[in-house]
XYZ file of C-alpha atoms in Angstrom:
783
model
C 13.368 37.537 -25.957
C 10.986 40.016 -23.627
C 11.962 41.189 -20.310
C 10.465 38.241 -17.989
C 13.407 35.875 -19.590
C 15.498 39.270 -19.095
C 15.247 39.698 -15.787
C 14.993 36.198 -14.343
C 18.775 36.372 -17.216
C 20.131 38.904 -13.926
C 19.523 37.769 -10.778
C 20.842 34.667 -12.327
C 24.304 36.723 -13.404
C 23.590 38.435 -9.872
C 24.360 34.250 -8.421
C 26.857 34.051 -10.078
C 29.188 36.562 -8.768
C 32.253 35.382 -8.151
C 32.094 37.305 -4.378
C 29.195 35.684 -3.382
C 30.881 32.527 -3.242
C 33.495 34.119 -1.057
C 33.374 32.258 1.851
C 33.863 29.052 2.966
C 32.367 25.609 3.197
C 31.888 22.135 4.620
C 30.498 19.487 2.487
C 30.569 15.269 2.872
C 28.323 12.536 2.061
C 25.484 11.556 5.272
C 25.748 7.624 5.530
C 24.362 4.720 7.342
C 26.938 2.719 8.916
C 25.055 -0.669 8.793
C 25.416 -0.510 5.703
C 27.158 2.036 3.583
C 24.000 3.590 1.810
C 23.166 7.374 1.586
C 20.957 8.986 4.256
C 18.506 11.329 2.725
C 17.002 14.198 5.216
C 19.665 14.435 7.395
C 19.744 17.683 9.298
C 22.985 18.989 9.521
C 23.400 21.784 12.028
C 25.896 24.473 12.968
C 26.097 24.215 17.040
C 25.431 27.904 18.814
C 23.898 29.030 15.989
C 20.417 29.047 14.041
C 20.914 27.586 10.887
C 21.826 24.330 8.785
C 20.756 22.179 5.893
C 19.764 19.077 5.010
C 20.742 16.136 2.973
C 19.510 15.987 -0.255
C 18.562 13.025 -2.578
C 21.628 11.911 -3.210
C 22.892 11.917 0.348
C 24.960 15.915 0.043
C 25.065 18.647 2.312
C 27.046 21.633 1.651
C 27.113 24.777 4.757
C 27.801 28.269 2.681
C 28.768 31.523 4.154
C 31.431 30.333 6.701
C 34.148 32.085 7.942
C 37.700 30.494 9.280
C 37.431 29.464 12.511
C 36.709 25.963 14.321
C 32.295 24.051 14.589
C 30.466 21.435 16.006
C 28.403 19.828 13.356
C 25.232 18.503 14.719
C 23.617 15.667 12.487
C 20.267 14.359 13.243
C 17.692 11.983 11.917
C 14.006 10.309 12.919
C 15.845 7.057 12.362
C 19.188 7.265 13.403
C 21.715 8.375 17.441
C 22.427 12.202 16.642
C 25.896 12.876 15.923
C 28.784 15.282 17.081
C 31.615 16.468 14.772
C 33.950 18.712 14.516
C 35.580 20.695 12.030
C 38.020 23.418 11.673
C 38.154 25.998 8.879
C 41.959 27.609 8.132
C 42.058 29.081 4.946
C 40.193 27.047 2.643
C 36.232 25.260 1.766
C 36.870 21.254 3.307
C 34.686 18.272 1.588
C 34.281 15.891 4.898
C 34.982 12.077 4.829
C 31.787 10.062 4.961
C 29.617 11.197 8.121
C 27.878 7.279 9.116
C 25.078 7.892 11.480
C 24.154 4.453 14.246
C 20.618 3.343 13.387
C 17.972 3.533 15.665
C 16.476 0.920 17.308
C 13.152 1.815 18.710
C 11.267 -1.533 19.585
C 7.962 0.298 21.487
C 6.663 2.774 18.680
C 4.824 2.695 15.447
C 6.790 1.515 12.613
C 6.758 4.882 10.225
C 4.320 4.580 6.717
C 5.641 8.146 6.207
C 8.584 9.657 3.972
C 8.802 12.943 5.584
C 12.493 13.095 3.593
C 13.002 14.075 -0.347
C 14.866 13.052 -2.635
C 12.871 14.054 -6.007
C 11.582 18.076 -4.089
C 12.898 21.150 -2.027
C 10.496 20.419 1.010
C 10.737 23.535 2.230
C 9.222 25.341 -0.979
C 6.900 22.297 -2.880
C 3.381 21.882 -2.768
C 1.847 18.686 -3.917
C 4.025 16.527 -2.821
C 3.349 12.906 -2.060
C 6.270 10.780 -0.802
C 5.563 6.884 0.382
C 8.340 4.441 1.662
C 9.196 1.058 0.678
C 7.910 0.248 3.917
C 4.403 1.640 3.880
C 4.191 -0.241 0.372
C 4.490 -3.311 2.344
C 1.816 -3.085 4.536
C -1.254 -1.491 2.754
C -2.939 -4.315 2.434
C -4.414 -4.421 -0.878
C -1.017 -2.938 -2.603
C 0.159 -6.914 -3.070
C 3.306 -4.821 -3.088
C 3.184 -3.063 -5.847
C 4.375 0.533 -6.200
C 1.006 1.396 -8.164
C -1.200 0.502 -6.727
C -0.631 1.920 -2.988
C -0.070 5.561 -4.566
C -3.291 5.452 -5.723
C -4.485 5.294 -1.886
C -3.137 9.357 -1.995
C -4.606 12.051 -2.119
C -4.859 13.572 -6.323
C -4.311 10.136 -7.711
C -6.972 8.165 -8.974
C -7.333 4.735 -10.565
C -8.879 4.439 -14.121
C -10.713 1.632 -12.824
C -10.399 -1.917 -11.343
C -8.487 -3.704 -13.383
C -6.126 -0.971 -15.123
C -2.283 -0.120 -13.209
C -2.939 3.380 -15.387
C -3.622 6.295 -12.484
C -4.561 10.113 -12.927
C -3.439 13.009 -11.820
C -5.619 15.729 -10.703
C -7.537 15.690 -13.440
C -5.205 15.389 -15.752
C -4.679 12.152 -18.463
C -2.777 8.780 -18.152
C 0.386 9.685 -20.266
C 0.463 12.529 -18.852
C 2.560 11.523 -16.120
C 6.680 11.388 -16.293
C 7.656 8.054 -14.241
C 11.596 8.246 -13.431
C 14.047 5.122 -12.414
C 16.296 6.001 -10.834
C 15.844 8.919 -13.395
C 15.437 6.960 -15.979
C 12.282 7.521 -18.454
C 9.832 4.621 -18.099
C 7.013 4.268 -20.686
C 4.290 1.769 -19.584
C 5.679 0.915 -16.574
C 3.581 -2.051 -15.796
C 3.306 -5.434 -15.855
C 0.378 -6.603 -17.951
C -0.359 -10.260 -16.385
C -0.919 -9.117 -12.980
C -2.671 -5.762 -13.702
C 0.607 -4.765 -11.699
C 3.816 -2.008 -11.707
C 7.021 -2.992 -12.870
C 9.170 -2.009 -9.954
C 10.261 -4.930 -7.885
C 9.201 -3.414 -3.724
C 12.541 -5.456 -2.150
C 15.220 -3.590 -4.277
C 13.487 0.663 -3.509
C 14.775 2.945 -1.009
C 12.288 6.037 -2.138
C 9.030 6.299 -4.386
C 7.818 10.803 -4.524
C 5.240 12.083 -6.732
C 4.658 15.857 -7.431
C 1.231 15.799 -7.721
C 2.191 19.313 -9.430
C 3.768 23.023 -8.925
C 7.085 21.216 -9.610
C 10.165 22.835 -10.478
C 11.947 23.404 -13.782
C 14.062 20.962 -13.280
C 11.970 18.425 -15.098
C 9.599 18.891 -18.129
C 8.639 16.335 -21.021
C 4.798 16.386 -19.257
C 2.182 17.780 -17.916
C 1.057 16.333 -14.899
C 3.182 14.543 -12.886
C 6.355 13.386 -11.626
C 6.747 9.975 -9.952
C 10.195 9.169 -9.343
C 11.741 5.589 -8.059
C 15.069 5.027 -6.823
C 16.911 2.237 -6.467
C 18.293 1.026 -3.276
C 22.347 0.615 -3.262
C 22.941 -1.739 -1.562
C 24.723 -3.237 1.854
C 29.129 -2.503 1.911
C 29.296 -4.794 5.014
C 27.995 -7.101 4.895
C 26.626 -10.719 2.483
C 22.078 -9.462 3.203
C 18.428 -9.737 1.820
C 15.390 -10.924 1.638
C 13.302 -13.642 -0.178
C 9.350 -14.044 0.279
C 8.405 -17.591 -2.257
C 4.756 -18.273 -2.837
C 2.783 -20.596 -5.485
C 2.074 -17.648 -8.085
C 4.400 -15.106 -7.333
C 8.393 -14.859 -5.793
C 10.081 -11.769 -5.006
C 13.643 -11.530 -4.559
C 16.241 -9.369 -3.451
C 20.072 -9.268 -2.318
C 22.547 -6.902 -1.862
C 26.920 -7.165 -0.937
C 30.271 -5.170 -1.208
C 33.163 -5.964 -4.169
C 35.979 -5.421 -2.238
C 36.152 -2.089 0.192
C 35.057 0.546 -2.219
C 32.011 -1.178 -4.914
C 29.029 -2.582 -3.893
C 26.436 -4.571 -6.238
C 22.833 -5.201 -5.425
C 20.065 -7.566 -7.501
C 16.005 -8.667 -7.355
C 13.757 -10.421 -8.699
C 10.466 -11.288 -9.294
C 9.005 -14.121 -11.144
C 5.016 -14.747 -11.451
C 2.732 -17.457 -13.345
C -0.299 -18.503 -13.684
C -0.305 -21.810 -12.450
C -4.398 -22.623 -12.903
C -4.817 -20.958 -16.128
C -1.304 -22.415 -17.963
C -2.153 -26.657 -16.789
C -6.282 -26.422 -16.797
C -6.369 -24.159 -19.916
C -2.955 -24.547 -21.595
C -2.999 -20.581 -21.234
C 0.830 -19.696 -20.702
C 0.500 -16.831 -18.189
C 3.883 -14.876 -16.884
C 5.910 -12.976 -16.176
C 10.096 -11.607 -14.651
C 11.232 -8.277 -13.967
C 14.190 -7.692 -12.804
C 17.367 -5.111 -11.370
C 20.897 -4.676 -10.897
C 22.519 -2.029 -9.534
C 26.545 -2.072 -9.303
C 28.004 1.530 -7.080
C 31.997 2.438 -7.307
C 33.369 5.301 -4.895
C 36.016 6.339 -6.388
C 37.027 8.831 -3.721
C 35.105 11.003 -1.272
C 34.137 13.243 -4.042
C 33.545 10.364 -7.249
C 31.271 8.637 -7.741
C 30.189 5.851 -10.873
C 26.441 3.681 -10.681
C 25.430 1.888 -13.242
C 21.632 0.797 -13.570
C 19.767 -1.979 -15.145
C 16.629 -2.803 -15.325
C 14.178 -5.682 -18.309
C 10.595 -7.129 -17.526
C 8.694 -9.788 -19.633
C 5.052 -10.475 -20.397
C 4.005 -13.519 -21.741
C 0.134 -14.444 -22.271
C -1.259 -16.464 -24.236
C -4.962 -17.572 -24.486
C -6.835 -19.403 -26.769
C -11.213 -19.957 -26.703
C -10.430 -23.610 -27.753
C -8.876 -24.942 -24.342
C -11.961 -23.534 -22.679
C -14.576 -24.237 -24.672
C -13.478 -27.777 -24.974
C -13.246 -27.686 -20.679
C -16.741 -26.442 -21.308
C -18.012 -29.162 -23.688
C -16.782 -31.379 -21.511
C -17.573 -30.635 -18.629
C -21.314 -29.662 -19.393
C -22.056 -31.605 -22.441
C -22.430 -28.380 -25.085
C -21.957 -27.696 -28.173
C -23.486 -23.803 -27.803
C -19.471 -22.488 -28.327
C -18.573 -24.435 -31.579
C -18.825 -20.835 -33.161
C -17.926 -18.665 -31.369
C -13.752 -18.092 -30.671
C -11.508 -15.545 -29.762
C -8.392 -14.999 -27.938
C -5.487 -13.141 -27.001
C -1.765 -13.162 -27.632
C 0.244 -10.359 -25.959
C 4.022 -9.501 -25.659
C 5.029 -6.663 -23.557
C 9.218 -6.216 -22.753
C 10.682 -3.497 -21.150
C 14.818 -2.466 -20.272
C 16.743 0.659 -18.791
C 21.067 0.893 -18.887
C 22.132 3.820 -16.893
C 25.336 5.019 -15.478
C 25.323 7.744 -13.849
C 29.216 10.202 -12.440
C 28.146 12.630 -9.380
C 31.128 14.715 -8.985
C 31.920 17.419 -6.393
C 34.405 19.543 -8.391
C 34.347 22.177 -5.317
C 32.758 21.910 -1.714
C 30.162 24.444 -2.608
C 29.155 22.048 -6.310
C 28.151 18.925 -7.278
C 27.937 17.399 -10.703
C 26.127 15.241 -11.923
C 25.841 13.736 -15.667
C 23.923 10.653 -16.247
C 23.395 9.120 -19.857
C 20.843 5.990 -20.695
C 18.379 3.552 -22.811
C 15.686 3.257 -22.177
C 13.021 1.105 -24.558
C 9.546 -0.438 -24.417
C 8.197 -3.129 -26.996
C 4.607 -4.119 -27.174
C 3.023 -6.308 -29.267
C -0.557 -7.120 -28.808
C -2.789 -9.076 -30.485
C -7.364 -9.789 -30.314
C -9.081 -12.133 -32.242
C -13.402 -12.397 -31.898
C -15.357 -14.707 -34.274
C -18.766 -15.311 -34.192
C -20.655 -17.062 -36.996
C -24.795 -17.837 -36.436
C -27.419 -19.294 -39.126
C -30.446 -16.926 -38.348
C -33.963 -18.999 -39.002
C -34.424 -18.301 -43.003
C -31.182 -20.132 -42.857
C -28.833 -16.893 -44.331
C -24.818 -17.002 -42.451
C -23.519 -13.941 -40.996
C -20.270 -13.964 -40.014
C -19.021 -11.196 -36.967
C -15.270 -11.289 -37.200
C -12.701 -8.298 -35.797
C -9.225 -8.978 -35.227
C -6.851 -6.095 -34.108
C -3.022 -6.021 -33.892
C -1.410 -3.369 -31.993
C 3.389 -2.824 -32.444
C 4.345 -0.727 -30.734
C 8.241 0.594 -29.427
C 9.901 2.820 -28.432
C 13.373 3.648 -27.424
C 15.083 6.723 -25.703
C 18.636 7.879 -25.748
C 19.239 10.255 -23.653
C 21.759 12.956 -22.195
C 20.635 14.847 -18.525
C 23.839 16.797 -16.744
C 23.419 19.100 -14.351
C 25.212 21.522 -11.995
C 24.013 22.641 -7.865
C 26.252 25.509 -6.769
C 25.570 26.456 -3.380
C 26.563 30.285 -3.634
C 25.972 31.637 0.118
C 23.770 30.923 3.153
C 20.577 30.387 1.600
C 21.176 31.052 -2.287
C 21.613 27.472 -4.763
C 21.372 27.983 -8.616
C 20.784 24.890 -10.533
C 21.237 24.377 -13.730
C 21.265 21.636 -16.552
C 20.220 20.086 -19.660
C 18.605 17.538 -20.984
C 18.925 15.867 -24.804
C 16.606 12.808 -25.833
C 16.726 10.899 -29.186
C 13.290 8.780 -30.038
C 12.497 6.379 -31.558
C 8.747 5.276 -32.288
C 7.291 2.471 -34.681
C 3.494 2.101 -33.845
C 1.132 -0.268 -36.005
C -2.647 -1.086 -36.416
C -3.842 -3.226 -37.974
C -7.620 -3.908 -37.564
C -8.681 -6.830 -39.727
C -6.010 -7.866 -41.822
C -5.195 -4.058 -42.875
C -3.112 -1.805 -42.259
C -1.685 1.626 -43.814
C 1.683 0.518 -42.815
C 4.143 0.835 -39.984
C 4.057 4.690 -38.694
C 7.754 5.435 -37.985
C 9.158 9.085 -35.967
C 12.718 10.277 -35.192
C 13.065 13.390 -33.453
C 14.951 14.341 -30.797
C 13.135 16.906 -27.846
C 16.716 19.476 -26.472
C 15.813 21.414 -23.325
C 17.792 23.782 -21.171
C 16.733 25.172 -17.247
C 17.935 26.929 -15.059
C 16.335 27.558 -11.320
C 17.970 30.045 -8.306
C 16.922 29.253 -4.579
C 17.006 32.632 -2.364
C 15.835 31.795 0.640
C 15.418 34.292 3.758
C 14.676 32.540 6.622
C 11.585 33.356 6.773
C 10.351 33.679 3.463
C 11.839 31.285 0.566
C 11.837 32.266 -3.798
C 12.690 29.903 -6.314
C 12.418 31.290 -9.749
C 12.782 29.055 -12.891
C 13.191 29.102 -16.721
C 13.371 25.903 -19.398
C 13.502 26.061 -22.608
C 12.920 23.068 -24.775
C 12.328 22.375 -28.871
C 11.505 19.292 -30.878
C 13.966 18.206 -33.954
C 11.096 18.874 -35.438
C 9.868 22.136 -35.183
C 12.040 25.679 -35.062
C 10.385 27.185 -32.347
C 12.111 27.534 -28.982
C 9.345 26.684 -25.851
C 9.817 28.761 -21.951
C 8.449 27.625 -19.713
C 8.378 29.393 -16.698
C 8.316 28.223 -12.920
C 7.969 29.965 -9.755
C 8.109 28.403 -6.206
C 7.101 30.682 -3.050
C 7.381 29.512 0.685
C 6.584 32.084 3.831
C 7.081 30.039 7.466
C 4.669 32.042 9.529
C 5.877 29.498 12.632
C 8.301 27.512 13.475
C 4.944 25.376 13.128
C 2.664 27.573 10.350
C 3.724 27.242 6.169
C 2.218 28.553 3.318
C 3.373 27.644 -0.232
C 2.522 28.840 -3.624
C 3.029 27.251 -7.018
C 2.432 28.735 -10.227
C 4.173 27.600 -14.327
C 3.678 26.688 -17.399
C 3.651 23.270 -18.684
C 4.734 21.905 -21.796
C 4.633 17.795 -24.079
C 5.172 16.903 -27.024
C 4.619 13.650 -26.937
C 0.916 12.512 -26.009
C -1.079 9.769 -25.449
C -4.378 8.083 -26.518
C -7.146 7.630 -24.733
C -8.917 4.514 -25.511
C -11.007 4.350 -22.408
C -14.355 4.756 -24.279
C -13.143 2.058 -26.914
C -11.278 -0.971 -24.369
C -12.900 -2.552 -22.172
C -9.858 -1.929 -19.505
C -7.186 0.526 -21.041
C -3.824 -1.215 -20.284
C -1.287 1.354 -22.757
C -0.800 4.569 -23.202
C 0.180 4.620 -26.705
C 2.287 7.276 -27.174
C 3.233 10.255 -30.532
C 5.290 12.494 -31.158
C 3.815 15.937 -31.834
C 6.397 16.124 -34.952
C 4.276 19.073 -36.631
C 2.057 20.771 -34.102
C 2.044 23.150 -31.669
C 2.908 20.397 -28.076
C 0.829 20.279 -25.088
C 0.411 23.066 -22.907
C -0.779 24.152 -19.753
C -0.423 27.201 -17.229
C -1.177 25.201 -13.359
C -1.240 26.576 -10.176
C -1.342 26.363 -6.061
C -1.278 27.565 -3.353
C -0.931 25.015 -0.319
C -1.092 25.672 3.658
C 1.320 22.693 6.261
C 0.553 23.286 9.718
C 2.216 20.768 11.738
C -0.450 20.035 14.541
C 1.930 18.348 17.298
C 5.674 16.678 16.864
C 5.065 13.776 14.761
C 1.298 14.927 12.694
C 1.387 17.656 10.560
C -1.707 19.062 8.234
C -1.584 20.216 5.011
C -4.471 22.058 2.369
C -3.472 22.570 -1.309
C -6.031 24.475 -3.247
C -5.140 24.492 -6.446
C -6.616 25.033 -11.175
C -5.331 23.946 -13.921
C -5.451 25.976 -17.155
C -5.493 22.725 -20.213
C -4.890 25.605 -22.255
C -4.152 23.079 -25.713
C -4.918 19.105 -25.976
C -5.923 16.747 -27.884
C -7.817 13.684 -28.475
C -8.132 10.819 -30.590
C -10.817 11.337 -33.291
C -12.096 7.316 -33.328
C -15.145 8.136 -35.659
C -12.401 10.737 -38.763
C -13.090 8.900 -42.469
C -10.426 7.402 -44.140
C -10.177 10.190 -46.882
C -10.665 13.389 -44.648
C -8.041 11.983 -42.234
C -5.902 9.948 -44.040
C -2.724 10.274 -41.385
C -2.339 9.892 -37.683
C -1.962 13.439 -37.135
C -5.203 14.548 -39.527
C -7.380 12.840 -36.801
C -5.594 14.446 -33.661
C -8.455 17.250 -32.535
C -7.435 20.517 -30.544
C -9.133 21.471 -27.967
C -9.404 22.424 -24.106
C -9.866 21.287 -20.721
C -9.813 22.815 -16.844
C -9.267 20.800 -13.847
C -9.779 22.286 -9.878
C -9.721 21.197 -6.419
C -8.477 20.849 -3.383
C -6.588 18.086 -0.611
C -6.824 18.014 2.911
C -4.487 15.341 4.338
C -3.323 14.623 7.798
C -0.140 12.552 8.381
C 2.054 11.146 11.057
C 2.596 9.012 13.940
C 0.802 8.494 17.006
C 2.053 5.766 20.077
C 2.304 2.406 18.203
C -0.136 3.807 14.941
C 1.096 4.899 12.115
C -0.943 6.722 7.942
C -2.682 9.432 7.020
C -5.812 10.056 6.179
C -6.997 12.396 3.156
C -10.528 13.492 1.203
C -9.855 15.629 -1.918
C -12.491 17.154 -4.315
C -12.533 17.874 -7.325
C -13.606 19.105 -11.163
C -12.859 18.134 -14.358
C -13.643 19.555 -17.814
C -12.763 18.540 -21.680
C -13.817 20.335 -24.779
C -12.899 19.642 -28.350
C -14.569 20.718 -31.801
C -15.622 17.117 -32.525
C -17.027 16.034 -29.662
C -20.966 17.518 -28.954
C -20.234 20.003 -31.499
C -17.284 21.541 -29.318
C -19.770 21.478 -25.919
C -17.649 21.325 -21.681
C -18.598 17.522 -20.606
C -16.840 15.775 -18.081
C -13.701 14.383 -18.449
C -13.585 10.399 -17.890
C -11.422 10.930 -15.070
C -13.951 13.151 -13.269
C -13.634 12.283 -9.133
C -15.500 14.978 -7.134
C -15.960 13.331 -3.648
C -12.585 10.945 -3.134
C -12.078 9.811 0.904
C -8.409 7.932 1.511
C -7.412 6.022 5.020
C -4.685 4.216 5.809
C -3.492 3.170 9.666
C -0.391 0.662 11.074
C -0.635 -0.213 14.162
C 2.237 -2.114 16.091
C 1.051 -4.219 18.704
C 4.564 -4.732 19.505
C 8.035 -5.927 17.336
C 6.198 -9.098 16.359
C 2.652 -8.301 15.433
C 1.702 -5.314 13.697
C -2.399 -4.693 11.863
C -2.993 -2.711 9.209
C -5.899 -1.063 6.795
C -6.775 0.771 4.700
C -10.307 2.464 3.491
C -11.725 4.279 0.466
C -14.377 5.770 -0.566
C -14.299 7.479 -4.017
C -16.999 8.863 -6.380
C -18.138 6.712 -8.911
C -16.543 7.991 -12.661
C -18.295 8.981 -15.665
C -19.455 7.245 -18.609
C -21.105 7.382 -21.448
C -24.320 5.279 -21.946
C -25.206 5.429 -25.381
C -28.898 5.196 -26.707
C -28.540 2.950 -29.800
C -25.839 1.825 -31.507
C -25.607 2.002 -35.633
C -24.089 -0.922 -37.402
C -21.634 -0.876 -40.077
C -21.925 -3.624 -42.548
C -18.975 -4.937 -45.245
C -18.773 -8.158 -47.448
C -15.951 -11.087 -47.818
C -15.723 -12.240 -50.622
C -13.233 -15.207 -50.097
C -15.816 -16.660 -47.166
C -18.638 -15.568 -48.975
C -20.137 -14.480 -45.747
C -21.163 -10.622 -44.777
C -19.492 -9.310 -41.371
C -20.486 -6.307 -38.967
C -19.001 -4.321 -36.493
C -21.642 -1.424 -34.534
C -20.332 2.373 -33.380
C -22.216 3.829 -30.059
C -24.348 6.618 -31.172
C -25.211 8.750 -28.225
C -26.760 12.618 -27.769
C -23.552 13.133 -25.204
C -20.470 12.539 -23.815
C -20.167 11.182 -20.065
C -24.159 11.511 -19.650
C -24.201 9.021 -16.283
C -22.024 8.459 -13.690
C -21.015 5.549 -12.105
C -21.960 4.720 -7.952
C -19.246 5.389 -5.491
C -16.661 2.837 -4.513
C -16.116 1.559 -1.633
C -13.003 -0.765 -0.558
C -11.812 -1.672 2.723
C -9.101 -3.952 3.624
C -7.272 -5.444 6.443
C -3.167 -6.984 6.852
C -1.645 -8.906 9.631
C 2.012 -8.998 9.824
C 3.215 -11.459 12.516
C 7.673 -12.844 13.308
C 7.384 -16.646 12.939
C 8.973 -18.658 16.343
C 7.721 -22.422 14.628
C 6.321 -24.244 11.648
C 8.085 -24.042 7.953
C 8.330 -20.455 8.093
C 10.497 -20.639 10.936
C 11.973 -24.029 10.130
C 13.009 -22.782 5.935
C 14.250 -19.432 8.220
C 16.740 -21.741 9.954
C 17.133 -23.971 7.690
C 18.720 -20.651 5.673
C 20.550 -19.314 8.919
C 17.707 -16.654 8.288
C 17.489 -13.625 10.766
C 13.983 -13.391 10.988
C 10.294 -14.910 8.985
C 7.869 -13.496 8.496
C 3.843 -13.805 7.483
C 1.789 -11.738 5.694
C -2.023 -12.362 5.460
C -4.047 -10.125 3.747
C -7.432 -9.705 2.945
C -9.449 -7.334 0.426
C -13.147 -6.246 -0.217
C -14.267 -6.944 3.780
C -17.628 -5.546 2.513
C -18.004 -7.616 0.193
C -22.130 -8.797 1.439
C -22.669 -4.849 2.257
C -21.735 -3.027 -1.001
C -20.756 -3.873 -4.481
C -19.052 -1.656 -6.848
C -19.880 -1.604 -9.896
C -18.121 -0.302 -12.718
C -19.922 -0.684 -15.791
C -23.354 -1.562 -16.852
C -24.763 -3.832 -19.296
C -27.491 -2.704 -21.105
C -30.944 -4.804 -21.696
C -34.166 -3.292 -23.081
C -34.574 -0.674 -20.584
C -32.668 -2.459 -17.716
C -29.014 -1.439 -16.358
C -27.197 -4.002 -15.254
C -24.068 -3.614 -13.385
C -20.839 -5.438 -13.390
C -18.605 -5.458 -10.379
C -15.191 -6.885 -8.963
C -15.865 -7.452 -5.357
C -18.073 -10.199 -5.123
C -15.945 -12.243 -3.088
C -13.251 -11.101 -0.587
C -9.677 -11.591 -1.310
C -7.411 -13.252 0.455
C -3.437 -13.932 0.627
C -0.746 -15.191 1.787
C 2.807 -15.189 2.025
C 6.375 -15.875 3.983
C 9.140 -13.096 3.590
C 12.247 -13.928 5.187
C 14.899 -11.691 5.698
C 18.765 -12.050 6.997
């Protein structure tokens, strides 16, 4: 143990001194009076004093360092009426009954699509924090009520192509993002069918993203943490919302069970009727959420949560070619066959026990099991006869099977020691099971199975001195296949120069024991992160530094600037061209390299009158170096995007009518333009044919950049007073019915977004996606 570890340990021991906690504490929960759900980010001030606190992600607050006496607490939140509560302290600390706030009814101002409060982060310290609420997701015109489409409108988060739901953050790979649903890691939380996320927006309470600089509590990923929280449910009355549609239908219902139990259930169903009936290609998905919250007492609460999703797509070219053959009377496809069969499944179950073991000590323990399985089969079978009547057969069949199971335990203590002092300690244990099998043209080396365990312990100590705050942290972790325990140091700091201007900084070391394979250059569109544990290799590692500046331009508008640098000093890439003799196993085909990413992001967000939203601009650069690519020379990373301008705005004309719009102007991604192909041939004695497959030959990787991307979308939300939607709402006894209309690719006639090139001789032909506008309409009925 070196001097840095001893210093941090000494700070933690000093913080835990019982004399420091000798004074009294007032703590409790803040809730919504109309639903009973906890309220995140409510401000609690002591009347007559210039200090206070805020409710955390669980709605819990603690005011420490108080002397005996009588206090008046002032509770406030932008969405609720203010409330005062009188509390008398004698010689003991107190845990209050729930403080219920009355929601405000604001008919004339903007609908806020900015999430100002946090369940994931301490906003007074964190830089690189992004948040988006469910209302914003539903109002982004091209968002399609999808979390992953929505977050790509935020600075620092980039799409890798128009078809894939995967996303990259600040020059990192897609597999370096930790995605948590109510604290449970979810692997590949995407629907293949429809290219969307698994999470039903109607069931969500908060969506937050830390794009860097996160504290020691979160580990296992190098890049970002996406934390998605589902709603607890309404413990006052039956409440819900449905959105029926011809292809997709959504719904959520929540209700009380007795006085102490609340339940919430949600579901979504999608079916592509055109492909099902016209092409005989079943294509559907569903996802469902269920939560039960039992408030045992004002000290203890138990939550049980369940999530499940399924994708099924079966396409065969026979039906498609029969349709073309019968329609156009042609037989040119008789010797051509292709198809794919996709089946994905995700499931997660968890139990969370939250306890206030002492007025200033909060304890949370969670056990969970998360699993993912995918079976992908693709087929290309083409036979042709040349002028000399020689037959050549091109046959390629790929079968990829992947299964992941994660069983975990996470426990943490949050101790408010004295005013401005907070100690958080915790531990994690995960047992994984990875099963991977890749079969090419019927050949497989067999299923690869790994069952490692990862254990981690962490601690962080926050000191708030008024104008200056500091939070050092340390994380220890180990994978069971290795003997070494690894340290990760983290540090966050913030300084306030006035009530409106703040400076923030973060520095940290980050390790990742599980890697995913980047197949962007070998697939038309990468939908799946295929994960493997680094059982006998050092973990991926990076050092990150962020400097942030915040300024409140007015009471409702905030400007922020983040400058960041990421030193990816250990990263891995899969060498697809390694020979089977030289690299017989998967780990032998991994090549260690390094990378770098740096840039800045400017964000202005807030509301002005009846308009709410954000405008952002980002500039960045990202590179990689691997020994098997360009002889180890530096090259642009696959997701390097130098310029990104994004804006999302919502304008509320009146309570019955809203308009929304989004604009994105982005640099194109780098691509590798091949200078030729090397064809590898093989002979199949059973079929007596020669087969082949091509291999790209190029002197440089990512040697061209695609043209810039321009995307403009528009949406309208209108309350219905007559017509079918209004009649349906009245029939169901619902409170309101809304018509939602969105138009994507508004400028389709002026600009075409090119995503890849097809080359013929010396000419490039750009292929895009926005040839026509996309119009979608649907009802939402609230009850």
